CSV table of C-alpha atoms in Angstrom, one decimal:
chain,number,residue,atom,x,y,z
A,1,MET,CA,-11.3,-27.7,-12.4
A,2,SER,CA,-12.5,-24.6,-10.6
A,3,HIS,CA,-12.9,-21.3,-12.3
A,4,GLU,CA,-10.3,-18.7,-11.5
A,5,SER,CA,-11.5,-15.1,-11.7
A,6,ARG,CA,-9.6,-12.5,-13.8
A,7,LEU,CA,-8.5,-10.7,-10.6
A,8,ALA,CA,-7.3,-13.9,-9.0
A,9,ARG,CA,-5.3,-14.8,-12.1
A,10,GLU,CA,-3.7,-11.4,-12.3
A,11,LEU,CA,-2.8,-11.5,-8.6
A,12,ARG,CA,-1.1,-14.9,-9.1
A,13,THR,CA,0.7,-13.7,-12.2
A,14,LEU,CA,1.9,-10.5,-10.5
A,15,LEU,CA,3.2,-12.3,-7.4
A,16,HIS,CA,5.0,-15.0,-9.4
A,17,SER,CA,6.4,-12.8,-12.1
A,18,ARG,CA,8.0,-10.0,-10.1
A,19,ARG,CA,11.3,-10.4,-8.3
A,20,VAL,CA,11.5,-7.4,-6.0
A,21,ALA,CA,9.2,-5.7,-3.6
A,22,ALA,CA,9.0,-2.7,-1.2
A,23,LEU,CA,9.1,-3.9,2.4
A,24,GLY,CA,7.5,-1.6,5.0
A,25,THR,CA,8.5,-2.1,8.6
A,26,LEU,CA,8.3,0.0,11.8
A,27,ASP,CA,11.5,1.4,13.1
A,28,ALA,CA,12.7,-0.7,16.1
A,29,ALA,CA,13.9,2.4,17.9
A,30,ASP,CA,10.9,4.5,17.1
A,31,PRO,CA,7.8,2.4,16.3
A,32,ALA,CA,5.9,5.5,15.1
A,33,GLN,CA,8.5,5.8,12.2
A,34,PRO,CA,7.8,3.7,9.1
A,35,PHE,CA,10.8,2.4,7.1
A,36,VAL,CA,10.6,1.1,3.5
A,37,SER,CA,13.3,-0.9,1.7
A,38,MET,CA,13.7,-2.9,-1.4
A,39,VAL,CA,13.9,-6.7,-1.0
A,40,PRO,CA,14.2,-9.5,-3.6
A,41,TYR,CA,11.7,-12.2,-2.9
A,42,ALA,CA,10.8,-15.8,-4.0
A,43,VAL,CA,7.5,-17.5,-3.7
A,44,TRP,CA,7.4,-20.6,-1.5
A,45,SER,CA,4.5,-22.3,-3.2
A,46,GLY,CA,4.3,-25.2,-0.7
A,47,GLY,CA,4.6,-23.0,2.3
A,48,GLY,CA,2.2,-20.3,1.4
A,49,ALA,CA,4.8,-17.6,2.0
A,50,LEU,CA,7.2,-15.3,0.4
A,51,VAL,CA,10.9,-15.8,1.2
A,52,VAL,CA,13.4,-13.0,1.6
A,53,HIS,CA,17.1,-13.3,2.5
A,54,LEU,CA,18.1,-10.5,4.9
A,55,SER,CA,21.3,-9.4,6.5
A,56,GLY,CA,21.4,-9.0,10.3
A,57,LEU,CA,23.1,-5.7,9.6
A,58,ALA,CA,20.1,-4.3,7.7
A,59,ALA,CA,17.6,-2.0,9.4
A,60,HIS,CA,14.6,-3.9,8.2
A,61,THR,CA,15.9,-7.1,9.8
A,62,GLY,CA,16.0,-5.5,13.3
A,63,ASN,CA,12.7,-3.9,12.6
A,64,LEU,CA,11.1,-7.2,11.9
A,65,GLN,CA,12.6,-8.8,15.0
A,66,ALA,CA,11.1,-6.0,17.1
A,67,GLN,CA,7.7,-6.1,15.2
A,68,PRO,CA,7.1,-9.0,12.9
A,69,ARG,CA,4.0,-7.4,11.3
A,70,ALA,CA,5.0,-5.7,8.1
A,71,SER,CA,3.7,-4.7,4.7
A,72,LEU,CA,5.0,-5.7,1.3
A,73,LEU,CA,4.2,-3.9,-2.0
A,74,VAL,CA,4.6,-5.9,-5.2
A,75,MET,CA,4.0,-3.8,-8.4
A,76,ALA,CA,4.1,-4.3,-12.1
A,77,ALA,CA,6.8,-2.6,-14.1
A,78,ASP,CA,6.3,0.8,-15.4
A,79,VAL,CA,5.7,0.8,-19.2
A,80,ALA,CA,6.7,3.9,-21.2
A,81,GLY,CA,3.6,5.6,-22.6
A,82,GLU,CA,1.2,3.8,-20.3
A,83,PRO,CA,-0.6,5.5,-17.4
A,84,VAL,CA,1.2,4.9,-14.1
A,85,HIS,CA,-2.1,5.2,-12.1
A,86,ALA,CA,-3.3,1.9,-13.7
A,87,LEU,CA,-0.2,-0.1,-12.7
A,88,GLN,CA,-1.1,-3.5,-11.2
A,89,ARG,CA,0.0,-3.8,-7.6
A,90,VAL,CA,-0.8,-5.6,-4.4
A,91,THR,CA,0.0,-4.5,-0.8
A,92,LEU,CA,0.3,-7.6,1.4
A,93,ASP,CA,-0.1,-7.6,5.2
A,94,VAL,CA,2.5,-10.1,6.3
A,95,LEU,CA,3.8,-11.7,9.4
A,96,ALA,CA,7.5,-12.4,9.4
A,97,HIS,CA,9.0,-15.6,10.8
A,98,THR,CA,12.7,-16.5,10.8
A,99,PRO,CA,13.1,-20.3,10.7
A,100,GLU,CA,16.0,-21.8,12.6
A,101,ARG,CA,19.1,-22.4,10.5
A,102,GLY,CA,19.1,-26.0,9.3
A,103,SER,CA,15.4,-26.7,10.1
A,104,ALA,CA,13.1,-28.1,7.5
A,105,ASP,CA,11.5,-24.6,6.9
A,106,TRP,CA,15.0,-23.1,6.6
A,107,GLN,CA,16.0,-25.8,4.0
A,108,ALA,CA,12.8,-25.2,2.0
A,109,ALA,CA,13.2,-21.4,2.2
A,110,ARG,CA,16.9,-21.7,1.0
A,111,SER,CA,15.9,-24.0,-1.9
A,112,THR,CA,13.0,-21.8,-2.9
A,113,TYR,CA,15.2,-18.6,-2.8
A,114,LEU,CA,18.1,-20.2,-4.7
A,115,ASP,CA,15.8,-21.6,-7.4
A,116,ARG,CA,15.0,-17.9,-8.1
A,117,PHE,CA,18.3,-16.3,-7.3
A,118,PRO,CA,21.1,-18.9,-7.8
A,119,GLU,CA,23.7,-16.2,-7.7
A,120,ALA,CA,22.9,-15.6,-4.0
A,121,GLU,CA,24.2,-19.0,-3.0
A,122,PRO,CA,27.5,-17.7,-1.5
A,123,MET,CA,25.5,-15.2,0.7
A,124,THR,CA,23.5,-18.1,2.2
A,125,GLU,CA,26.7,-19.3,3.9
A,126,LEU,CA,27.3,-15.9,5.6
A,127,GLY,CA,26.5,-16.0,9.3
A,128,ASP,CA,24.7,-12.7,9.5
A,129,PHE,CA,22.2,-13.5,6.8
A,130,ARG,CA,19.0,-15.3,7.5
A,131,PHE,CA,15.9,-16.4,5.6
A,132,VAL,CA,12.7,-14.8,6.6
A,133,LEU,CA,9.3,-16.2,5.7
A,134,LEU,CA,6.6,-13.5,5.0
A,135,GLN,CA,3.3,-15.1,5.6
A,136,PRO,CA,0.4,-13.2,4.1
A,137,GLN,CA,-2.5,-12.3,6.4
A,138,GLY,CA,-4.5,-10.3,3.8
A,139,ALA,CA,-3.9,-7.8,1.0
A,140,ARG,CA,-5.3,-5.0,-1.1
A,141,GLN,CA,-5.0,-5.6,-4.8
A,142,VAL,CA,-5.2,-2.9,-7.5
A,143,ALA,CA,-5.6,-4.6,-10.9
A,144,GLY,CA,-5.9,-1.4,-12.9
A,145,PHE,CA,-7.7,1.9,-12.7
A,146,GLY,CA,-11.0,1.4,-10.8
A,147,ALA,CA,-10.3,-2.3,-10.1
A,148,ALA,CA,-9.4,-2.6,-6.4
A,149,ARG,CA,-10.3,-5.2,-3.9
A,150,SER,CA,-9.4,-6.8,-0.6
A,151,VAL,CA,-8.0,-10.3,-0.6
A,152,ASP,CA,-8.1,-12.7,2.3
A,153,ALA,CA,-5.3,-15.0,3.5
A,154,GLN,CA,-6.9,-18.1,2.0
A,155,GLU,CA,-7.0,-16.6,-1.5
A,156,LEU,CA,-3.4,-15.4,-1.1
A,157,ARG,CA,-2.2,-18.9,-0.2
A,158,ALA,CA,-4.0,-20.2,-3.3
A,159,ALA,CA,-2.3,-17.6,-5.4
A,160,LEU,CA,1.1,-18.4,-4.0
A,161,ALA,CA,0.5,-22.2,-4.4
A,162,ALA,CA,-0.2,-21.9,-8.1
């Protein structure tokens, strides 16, 4: 059994324990304009990706179609009385991919997402919604005040697989 560092363990715990993230995309009409939105996500352990379920009507969906590179911020919950500057967080550089409806990746994404959000099942039947796989390319982890580091894609895949 290999040793897992404290920072690697905290990264894995953070990614698997949170349910929502801030998704940063570039505006499709004005690529110089950033756009941030909230997205629920699930961890696809076997696929080394995060799964989001997006409406075709949402601005971030069009933005990802125009530019599949994006950023995703996952952050620990704020605790009353604790310093906010020490909140654990990770900003992932991701590449978005939309699997074809009915494909093996689509089925896996759907299953992964519904395992975490069973109440979303009716939305998966709506024609304007799609699953998007966010494949991490790298990240910046802050595990508390003064504990920051860069994380490569291989370590991110390992954190998602756990």
